[in-house]
Amino acid sequence: MSEHRLGEIVIERPRGGMRCSSRRLKGVKKELDRITKEATEDGLLRPYLIKVRNKTKSLSDHLNPLRRFLRSKVGQPWDQVYSELCQEIKPNTLTGQHILSHLWSDVELHIEIIDGVPYRKKYNRFSRYPLGYLGCFGPINTEFYVHPETKILCLAQKVISPDEKPKKRDDLIWIDDYHQYRKIDEIWYVITLEDFTPDLVVTDVVLKVPMTSKVAHDEYKKQVYAAHKRQCSKRELKLIQAKLSRI
């Protein structure tokens, strides 16, 4: 889609909200049933009275074109990129100002480079994370930034914050996809994992809880559970010590 219509593309998207008056709804039964069903799905239904949650429609901006524009300009001088964008969106208009407000959310101008990694200079609760940091639900920091020395528009690499990286465990060693050595109450065991389906009720012999998909993925990163365990032999204990010495 042409970047020359960037201002229209970002703003001209159907607004969010229902086409319902906030007054009591009247009309034929068929129309009322339709609206009632729609309101029920949106969690807006009250018995005999349907009210919209928001009395006015709200903007539902389509920001992918703006981010595609920025991605296409990575590696170019920021002043040049900003000038080109301003020619397209006319920043003295309400629409242009609205797009610029999104721009400043997507592009970080004030950063510092620490060990080759960009961080925000301005303090906030995400400042300790590098730009492009991936949280549980995706990036929680801006991905675009202007390099403090070259003034070039850059794209931050997706990284995991050093203090968020999982620590190596000294009580667990994976043998293969379905077997592991695991220390429980200071005793080493061989654990055998098996697949299970959500409709199957199984108990994990390590965690000692009924297994669910969430627990399985949190503990084993896949849909399995600890089905069997046995105490390690002397030979296996020597192998475990050798593996731990290399961690």
PDB file of C-alpha atoms in Angstrom:
ATOM      1  CA  MET A   1       0.000   0.000   0.000  1.00  0.00           C
ATOM      2  CA  SER A   2       1.371   3.416  -0.949  1.00  0.00           C
ATOM      3  CA  GLU A   3       3.174   5.340   1.761  1.00  0.00           C
ATOM      4  CA  HIS A   4       1.865   8.553   0.136  1.00  0.00           C
ATOM      5  CA  ARG A   5      -1.503   7.860   1.763  1.00  0.00           C
ATOM      6  CA  LEU A   6       0.093   7.135   5.145  1.00  0.00           C
ATOM      7  CA  GLY A   7      -1.959   9.767   6.967  1.00  0.00           C
ATOM      8  CA  GLU A   8      -5.208   8.408   5.567  1.00  0.00           C
ATOM      9  CA  ILE A   9      -4.273   4.771   6.134  1.00  0.00           C
ATOM     10  CA  VAL A  10      -3.379   5.290   9.798  1.00  0.00           C
ATOM     11  CA  ILE A  11      -6.471   7.344  10.619  1.00  0.00           C
ATOM     12  CA  GLU A  12      -9.154   6.187   8.211  1.00  0.00           C
ATOM     13  CA  ARG A  13     -10.072   2.903   9.783  1.00  0.00           C
ATOM     14  CA  PRO A  14     -13.577   1.954  11.006  1.00  0.00           C
ATOM     15  CA  ARG A  15     -14.031   3.273  14.513  1.00  0.00           C
ATOM     16  CA  GLY A  16     -14.526   0.848  17.367  1.00  0.00           C
ATOM     17  CA  GLY A  17     -17.828   0.602  19.193  1.00  0.00           C
ATOM     18  CA  MET A  18     -21.410  -0.496  18.606  1.00  0.00           C
ATOM     19  CA  ARG A  19     -23.996   1.308  16.558  1.00  0.00           C
ATOM     20  CA  CYS A  20     -26.356   1.436  19.491  1.00  0.00           C
ATOM     21  CA  SER A  21     -27.998   4.347  21.219  1.00  0.00           C
ATOM     22  CA  SER A  22     -27.560   4.547  24.966  1.00  0.00           C
ATOM     23  CA  ARG A  23     -31.348   4.844  25.279  1.00  0.00           C
ATOM     24  CA  ARG A  24     -33.690   1.910  25.903  1.00  0.00           C
ATOM     25  CA  LEU A  25     -33.882  -0.086  22.681  1.00  0.00           C
ATOM     26  CA  LYS A  26     -37.258  -0.602  21.041  1.00  0.00           C
ATOM     27  CA  GLY A  27     -38.336  -2.219  17.834  1.00  0.00           C
ATOM     28  CA  VAL A  28     -39.380  -5.458  16.352  1.00  0.00           C
ATOM     29  CA  LYS A  29     -38.458  -8.674  18.111  1.00  0.00           C
ATOM     30  CA  LYS A  30     -36.065  -9.814  15.384  1.00  0.00           C
ATOM     31  CA  GLU A  31     -34.013  -6.625  15.580  1.00  0.00           C
ATOM     32  CA  LEU A  32     -34.014  -6.733  19.373  1.00  0.00           C
ATOM     33  CA  ASP A  33     -32.833 -10.347  19.359  1.00  0.00           C
ATOM     34  CA  ARG A  34     -29.972  -9.439  17.033  1.00  0.00           C
ATOM     35  CA  ILE A  35     -28.839  -6.531  19.193  1.00  0.00           C
ATOM     36  CA  THR A  36     -29.291  -8.543  22.371  1.00  0.00           C
ATOM     37  CA  LYS A  37     -27.062 -11.308  21.003  1.00  0.00           C
ATOM     38  CA  GLU A  38     -24.403  -8.781  19.990  1.00  0.00           C
ATOM     39  CA  ALA A  39     -24.559  -7.071  23.372  1.00  0.00           C
ATOM     40  CA  THR A  40     -24.364 -10.389  25.203  1.00  0.00           C
ATOM     41  CA  GLU A  41     -21.196 -11.351  23.353  1.00  0.00           C
ATOM     42  CA  ASP A  42     -19.642  -7.997  24.288  1.00  0.00           C
ATOM     43  CA  GLY A  43     -20.680  -8.338  27.930  1.00  0.00           C
ATOM     44  CA  LEU A  44     -23.022  -5.359  27.757  1.00  0.00           C
ATOM     45  CA  LEU A  45     -26.369  -7.029  28.462  1.00  0.00           C
ATOM     46  CA  ARG A  46     -28.701  -6.213  31.311  1.00  0.00           C
ATOM     47  CA  PRO A  47     -32.126  -7.797  31.622  1.00  0.00           C
ATOM     48  CA  TYR A  48     -34.645  -5.835  29.538  1.00  0.00           C
ATOM     49  CA  LEU A  49     -32.180  -2.979  29.091  1.00  0.00           C
ATOM     50  CA  ILE A  50     -29.240  -2.768  26.737  1.00  0.00           C
ATOM     51  CA  LYS A  51     -26.723   0.019  27.127  1.00  0.00           C
ATOM     52  CA  VAL A  52     -23.495   0.518  25.268  1.00  0.00           C
ATOM     53  CA  ARG A  53     -20.349   0.585  27.353  1.00  0.00           C
ATOM     54  CA  ASN A  54     -19.050   3.683  25.591  1.00  0.00           C
ATOM     55  CA  LYS A  55     -21.579   6.244  24.386  1.00  0.00           C
ATOM     56  CA  THR A  56     -19.350   7.372  21.544  1.00  0.00           C
ATOM     57  CA  LYS A  57     -17.213   5.568  19.025  1.00  0.00           C
ATOM     58  CA  SER A  58     -13.471   5.550  19.537  1.00  0.00           C
ATOM     59  CA  LEU A  59     -10.585   5.706  17.093  1.00  0.00           C
ATOM     60  CA  SER A  60      -9.157   2.359  16.069  1.00  0.00           C
ATOM     61  CA  ASP A  61      -5.881   3.330  14.434  1.00  0.00           C
ATOM     62  CA  HIS A  62      -4.227   1.065  11.908  1.00  0.00           C
ATOM     63  CA  LEU A  63      -0.543   1.474  12.798  1.00  0.00           C
ATOM     64  CA  ASN A  64       1.083  -1.241  10.694  1.00  0.00           C
ATOM     65  CA  PRO A  65       1.638   1.117   7.696  1.00  0.00           C
ATOM     66  CA  LEU A  66       3.514   3.564   9.941  1.00  0.00           C
ATOM     67  CA  ARG A  67       5.731   0.793  11.284  1.00  0.00           C
ATOM     68  CA  ARG A  68       6.305  -0.585   7.800  1.00  0.00           C
ATOM     69  CA  PHE A  69       7.365   2.913   6.735  1.00  0.00           C
ATOM     70  CA  LEU A  70       9.836   3.085   9.634  1.00  0.00           C
ATOM     71  CA  ARG A  71      11.217  -0.375   8.863  1.00  0.00           C
ATOM     72  CA  SER A  72      11.797   0.645   5.250  1.00  0.00           C
ATOM     73  CA  LYS A  73      13.847   3.639   6.447  1.00  0.00           C
ATOM     74  CA  VAL A  74      16.110   1.792   8.906  1.00  0.00           C
ATOM     75  CA  GLY A  75      19.739   2.702   8.179  1.00  0.00           C
ATOM     76  CA  GLN A  76      18.897   6.193   6.903  1.00  0.00           C
ATOM     77  CA  PRO A  77      19.585   9.526   8.670  1.00  0.00           C
ATOM     78  CA  TRP A  78      16.760  10.287  11.093  1.00  0.00           C
ATOM     79  CA  ASP A  79      16.439  13.928  10.019  1.00  0.00           C
ATOM     80  CA  GLN A  80      15.855  12.767   6.453  1.00  0.00           C
ATOM     81  CA  VAL A  81      13.296  10.146   7.525  1.00  0.00           C
ATOM     82  CA  TYR A  82      11.434  12.621   9.734  1.00  0.00           C
ATOM     83  CA  SER A  83      11.405  15.268   6.997  1.00  0.00           C
ATOM     84  CA  GLU A  84       9.995  12.782   4.486  1.00  0.00           C
ATOM     85  CA  LEU A  85       7.309  11.684   6.924  1.00  0.00           C
ATOM     86  CA  CYS A  86       6.286  15.276   7.674  1.00  0.00           C
ATOM     87  CA  GLN A  87       5.832  15.938   3.959  1.00  0.00           C
ATOM     88  CA  GLU A  88       3.354  13.079   3.815  1.00  0.00           C
ATOM     89  CA  ILE A  89       1.314  13.670   6.979  1.00  0.00           C
ATOM     90  CA  LYS A  90       1.307  17.506   7.290  1.00  0.00           C
ATOM     91  CA  PRO A  91       2.142  17.829  11.013  1.00  0.00           C
ATOM     92  CA  ASN A  92       0.281  21.156  11.381  1.00  0.00           C
ATOM     93  CA  THR A  93      -3.032  19.309  10.942  1.00  0.00           C
ATOM     94  CA  LEU A  94      -4.909  17.378  13.619  1.00  0.00           C
ATOM     95  CA  THR A  95      -4.377  14.144  11.705  1.00  0.00           C
ATOM     96  CA  GLY A  96      -0.655  14.812  11.382  1.00  0.00           C
ATOM     97  CA  GLN A  97      -0.304  15.565  15.091  1.00  0.00           C
ATOM     98  CA  HIS A  98      -2.159  12.361  15.902  1.00  0.00           C
ATOM     99  CA  ILE A  99       0.239  10.300  13.777  1.00  0.00           C
ATOM    100  CA  LEU A 100       3.250  12.035  15.343  1.00  0.00           C
ATOM    101  CA  SER A 101       1.995  11.048  18.792  1.00  0.00           C
ATOM    102  CA  HIS A 102       2.239   7.421  17.652  1.00  0.00           C
ATOM    103  CA  LEU A 103       5.632   8.083  16.084  1.00  0.00           C
ATOM    104  CA  TRP A 104       7.122   9.217  19.406  1.00  0.00           C
ATOM    105  CA  SER A 105       5.786   6.026  20.987  1.00  0.00           C
ATOM    106  CA  ASP A 106       7.505   3.901  18.346  1.00  0.00           C
ATOM    107  CA  VAL A 107      10.827   5.751  17.994  1.00  0.00           C
ATOM    108  CA  GLU A 108      13.120   6.441  20.958  1.00  0.00           C
ATOM    109  CA  LEU A 109      15.266   9.557  20.459  1.00  0.00           C
ATOM    110  CA  HIS A 110      17.093   9.712  23.789  1.00  0.00           C
ATOM    111  CA  ILE A 111      19.086   6.558  24.428  1.00  0.00           C
ATOM    112  CA  GLU A 112      22.481   5.458  25.664  1.00  0.00           C
ATOM    113  CA  ILE A 113      24.520   2.506  24.462  1.00  0.00           C
ATOM    114  CA  ILE A 114      25.694   0.147  27.219  1.00  0.00           C
ATOM    115  CA  ASP A 115      27.893  -2.773  26.134  1.00  0.00           C
ATOM    116  CA  GLY A 116      26.604  -2.325  22.609  1.00  0.00           C
ATOM    117  CA  VAL A 117      22.944  -2.511  23.687  1.00  0.00           C
ATOM    118  CA  PRO A 118      20.572   0.509  23.487  1.00  0.00           C
ATOM    119  CA  TYR A 119      18.754   1.630  26.655  1.00  0.00           C
ATOM    120  CA  ARG A 120      16.418   4.542  27.327  1.00  0.00           C
ATOM    121  CA  LYS A 121      17.990   7.577  28.983  1.00  0.00           C
ATOM    122  CA  LYS A 122      14.711   8.830  30.403  1.00  0.00           C
ATOM    123  CA  TYR A 123      13.793   6.876  33.511  1.00  0.00           C
ATOM    124  CA  ASN A 124      10.623   4.810  33.634  1.00  0.00           C
ATOM    125  CA  ARG A 125       9.695   1.323  34.802  1.00  0.00           C
ATOM    126  CA  PHE A 126      10.998  -0.196  31.552  1.00  0.00           C
ATOM    127  CA  SER A 127      14.309   1.708  31.525  1.00  0.00           C
ATOM    128  CA  ARG A 128      16.280  -1.202  32.938  1.00  0.00           C
ATOM    129  CA  TYR A 129      15.268  -3.322  29.945  1.00  0.00           C
ATOM    130  CA  PRO A 130      17.080  -2.877  26.621  1.00  0.00           C
ATOM    131  CA  LEU A 131      15.146  -1.606  23.623  1.00  0.00           C
ATOM    132  CA  GLY A 132      13.428  -4.478  21.862  1.00  0.00           C
ATOM    133  CA  TYR A 133      13.148  -6.457  25.097  1.00  0.00           C
ATOM    134  CA  LEU A 134      10.607  -9.264  24.790  1.00  0.00           C
ATOM    135  CA  GLY A 135       8.210  -9.643  27.676  1.00  0.00           C
ATOM    136  CA  CYS A 136       5.642 -12.378  28.140  1.00  0.00           C
ATOM    137  CA  PHE A 137       3.264 -10.834  25.626  1.00  0.00           C
ATOM    138  CA  GLY A 138       5.735  -9.398  23.163  1.00  0.00           C
ATOM    139  CA  PRO A 139       7.964  -6.297  23.073  1.00  0.00           C
ATOM    140  CA  ILE A 140       7.447  -3.958  26.032  1.00  0.00           C
ATOM    141  CA  ASN A 141       9.962  -1.419  24.753  1.00  0.00           C
ATOM    142  CA  THR A 142      10.169   0.472  21.488  1.00  0.00           C
ATOM    143  CA  GLU A 143      12.014  -1.286  18.682  1.00  0.00           C
ATOM    144  CA  PHE A 144      13.129   1.797  16.723  1.00  0.00           C
ATOM    145  CA  TYR A 145      15.695   4.277  17.981  1.00  0.00           C
ATOM    146  CA  VAL A 146      18.024   7.011  16.745  1.00  0.00           C
ATOM    147  CA  HIS A 147      21.683   6.202  17.332  1.00  0.00           C
ATOM    148  CA  PRO A 148      23.139   8.882  19.648  1.00  0.00           C
ATOM    149  CA  GLU A 149      26.342   9.263  17.615  1.00  0.00           C
ATOM    150  CA  THR A 150      25.472   8.581  13.977  1.00  0.00           C
ATOM    151  CA  LYS A 151      21.861   9.905  14.182  1.00  0.00           C
ATOM    152  CA  ILE A 152      20.806   6.944  12.040  1.00  0.00           C
ATOM    153  CA  LEU A 153      17.392   5.294  12.465  1.00  0.00           C
ATOM    154  CA  CYS A 154      18.049   1.827  13.884  1.00  0.00           C
ATOM    155  CA  LEU A 155      16.001  -1.255  14.675  1.00  0.00           C
ATOM    156  CA  ALA A 156      16.747  -2.786  18.065  1.00  0.00           C
ATOM    157  CA  GLN A 157      17.477  -6.487  18.119  1.00  0.00           C
ATOM    158  CA  LYS A 158      14.972  -8.604  20.023  1.00  0.00           C
ATOM    159  CA  VAL A 159      16.715  -9.588  23.222  1.00  0.00           C
ATOM    160  CA  ILE A 160      16.042 -11.026  26.637  1.00  0.00           C
ATOM    161  CA  SER A 161      17.242  -8.883  29.506  1.00  0.00           C
ATOM    162  CA  PRO A 162      20.356 -10.449  31.103  1.00  0.00           C
ATOM    163  CA  ASP A 163      18.737 -10.597  34.530  1.00  0.00           C
ATOM    164  CA  GLU A 164      15.692 -12.338  33.029  1.00  0.00           C
ATOM    165  CA  LYS A 165      17.602 -15.184  31.396  1.00  0.00           C
ATOM    166  CA  PRO A 166      16.809 -18.545  32.987  1.00  0.00           C
ATOM    167  CA  LYS A 167      19.502 -19.667  35.395  1.00  0.00           C
ATOM    168  CA  LYS A 168      21.154 -23.018  34.870  1.00  0.00           C
ATOM    169  CA  ARG A 169      19.846 -25.568  37.320  1.00  0.00           C
ATOM    170  CA  ASP A 170      22.053 -27.931  39.283  1.00  0.00           C
ATOM    171  CA  ASP A 171      19.167 -30.237  40.168  1.00  0.00           C
ATOM    172  CA  LEU A 172      18.048 -31.081  36.634  1.00  0.00           C
ATOM    173  CA  ILE A 173      19.780 -32.643  33.628  1.00  0.00           C
ATOM    174  CA  TRP A 174      17.933 -33.554  30.447  1.00  0.00           C
ATOM    175  CA  ILE A 175      18.865 -36.927  28.936  1.00  0.00           C
ATOM    176  CA  ASP A 176      16.576 -36.698  25.914  1.00  0.00           C
ATOM    177  CA  ASP A 177      13.103 -35.334  25.115  1.00  0.00           C
ATOM    178  CA  TYR A 178      11.379 -37.796  27.439  1.00  0.00           C
ATOM    179  CA  HIS A 179      13.957 -38.558  30.139  1.00  0.00           C
ATOM    180  CA  GLN A 180      15.786 -36.455  32.709  1.00  0.00           C
ATOM    181  CA  TYR A 181      17.922 -36.764  35.805  1.00  0.00           C
ATOM    182  CA  ARG A 182      16.332 -34.848  38.644  1.00  0.00           C
ATOM    183  CA  LYS A 183      17.334 -34.307  42.263  1.00  0.00           C
ATOM    184  CA  ILE A 184      14.422 -34.526  44.698  1.00  0.00           C
ATOM    185  CA  ASP A 185      15.051 -34.157  48.441  1.00  0.00           C
ATOM    186  CA  GLU A 186      18.800 -34.578  47.830  1.00  0.00           C
ATOM    187  CA  ILE A 187      18.293 -37.864  45.943  1.00  0.00           C
ATOM    188  CA  TRP A 188      18.829 -38.213  42.200  1.00  0.00           C
ATOM    189  CA  TYR A 189      16.160 -39.936  40.114  1.00  0.00           C
ATOM    190  CA  VAL A 190      15.624 -40.874  36.488  1.00  0.00           C
ATOM    191  CA  ILE A 191      12.340 -39.295  35.407  1.00  0.00           C
ATOM    192  CA  THR A 192      10.335 -40.669  32.492  1.00  0.00           C
ATOM    193  CA  LEU A 193       7.962 -38.270  30.741  1.00  0.00           C
ATOM    194  CA  GLU A 194       4.914 -39.225  28.707  1.00  0.00           C
ATOM    195  CA  ASP A 195       2.523 -37.335  26.466  1.00  0.00           C
ATOM    196  CA  PHE A 196      -1.022 -36.674  27.620  1.00  0.00           C
ATOM    197  CA  THR A 197      -4.170 -35.042  26.280  1.00  0.00           C
ATOM    198  CA  PRO A 198      -6.139 -32.355  28.179  1.00  0.00           C
ATOM    199  CA  ASP A 199      -9.109 -34.707  28.624  1.00  0.00           C
ATOM    200  CA  LEU A 200      -6.906 -37.304  30.358  1.00  0.00           C
ATOM    201  CA  VAL A 201      -6.601 -37.042  34.157  1.00  0.00           C
ATOM    202  CA  VAL A 202      -2.996 -37.788  35.158  1.00  0.00           C
ATOM    203  CA  THR A 203      -0.857 -36.993  38.190  1.00  0.00           C
ATOM    204  CA  ASP A 204       2.733 -35.839  37.893  1.00  0.00           C
ATOM    205  CA  VAL A 205       4.962 -37.996  40.116  1.00  0.00           C
ATOM    206  CA  VAL A 206       7.463 -35.149  40.567  1.00  0.00           C
ATOM    207  CA  LEU A 207       5.138 -32.212  41.122  1.00  0.00           C
ATOM    208  CA  LYS A 208       2.520 -34.417  42.807  1.00  0.00           C
ATOM    209  CA  VAL A 209      -0.360 -32.493  41.284  1.00  0.00           C
ATOM    210  CA  PRO A 210      -2.997 -33.304  38.648  1.00  0.00           C
ATOM    211  CA  MET A 211      -1.410 -32.243  35.383  1.00  0.00           C
ATOM    212  CA  THR A 212      -2.875 -29.496  33.199  1.00  0.00           C
ATOM    213  CA  SER A 213      -1.663 -28.070  29.900  1.00  0.00           C
ATOM    214  CA  LYS A 214      -0.514 -24.849  31.594  1.00  0.00           C
ATOM    215  CA  VAL A 215       1.458 -26.646  34.302  1.00  0.00           C
ATOM    216  CA  ALA A 216       3.015 -28.932  31.687  1.00  0.00           C
ATOM    217  CA  HIS A 217       4.202 -26.069  29.517  1.00  0.00           C
ATOM    218  CA  ASP A 218       5.442 -24.082  32.516  1.00  0.00           C
ATOM    219  CA  GLU A 219       7.450 -27.018  33.851  1.00  0.00           C
ATOM    220  CA  TYR A 220       8.415 -29.029  30.754  1.00  0.00           C
ATOM    221  CA  LYS A 221       7.738 -26.586  27.867  1.00  0.00           C
ATOM    222  CA  LYS A 222       5.507 -29.163  26.168  1.00  0.00           C
ATOM    223  CA  GLN A 223       2.435 -31.352  26.722  1.00  0.00           C
ATOM    224  CA  VAL A 224       4.010 -34.065  28.889  1.00  0.00           C
ATOM    225  CA  TYR A 225       3.988 -35.174  32.518  1.00  0.00           C
ATOM    226  CA  ALA A 226       6.326 -37.147  34.776  1.00  0.00           C
ATOM    227  CA  ALA A 227       4.857 -40.633  34.629  1.00  0.00           C
ATOM    228  CA  HIS A 228       7.600 -42.664  36.346  1.00  0.00           C
ATOM    229  CA  LYS A 229      10.695 -42.169  38.467  1.00  0.00           C
ATOM    230  CA  ARG A 230      13.398 -44.456  39.805  1.00  0.00           C
ATOM    231  CA  GLN A 231      16.468 -43.819  41.916  1.00  0.00           C
ATOM    232  CA  CYS A 232      19.720 -43.445  39.996  1.00  0.00           C
ATOM    233  CA  SER A 233      22.347 -46.179  40.054  1.00  0.00           C
ATOM    234  CA  LYS A 234      25.975 -45.562  41.087  1.00  0.00           C
ATOM    235  CA  ARG A 235      26.998 -45.504  37.438  1.00  0.00           C
ATOM    236  CA  GLU A 236      24.349 -42.888  36.667  1.00  0.00           C
ATOM    237  CA  LEU A 237      25.421 -40.782  39.667  1.00  0.00           C
ATOM    238  CA  LYS A 238      29.002 -40.686  38.332  1.00  0.00           C
ATOM    239  CA  LEU A 239      27.656 -39.588  34.961  1.00  0.00           C
ATOM    240  CA  ILE A 240      25.599 -36.853  36.635  1.00  0.00           C
ATOM    241  CA  GLN A 241      28.628 -35.544  38.555  1.00  0.00           C
ATOM    242  CA  ALA A 242      30.630 -35.418  35.336  1.00  0.00           C
ATOM    243  CA  LYS A 243      27.880 -33.443  33.599  1.00  0.00           C
ATOM    244  CA  LEU A 244      27.508 -31.015  36.526  1.00  0.00           C
ATOM    245  CA  SER A 245      31.243 -30.312  36.540  1.00  0.00           C
ATOM    246  CA  ARG A 246      30.930 -29.002  32.971  1.00  0.00           C
ATOM    247  CA  ILE A 247      28.080 -26.593  33.742  1.00  0.00           C
TER     248      ILE A 247
END
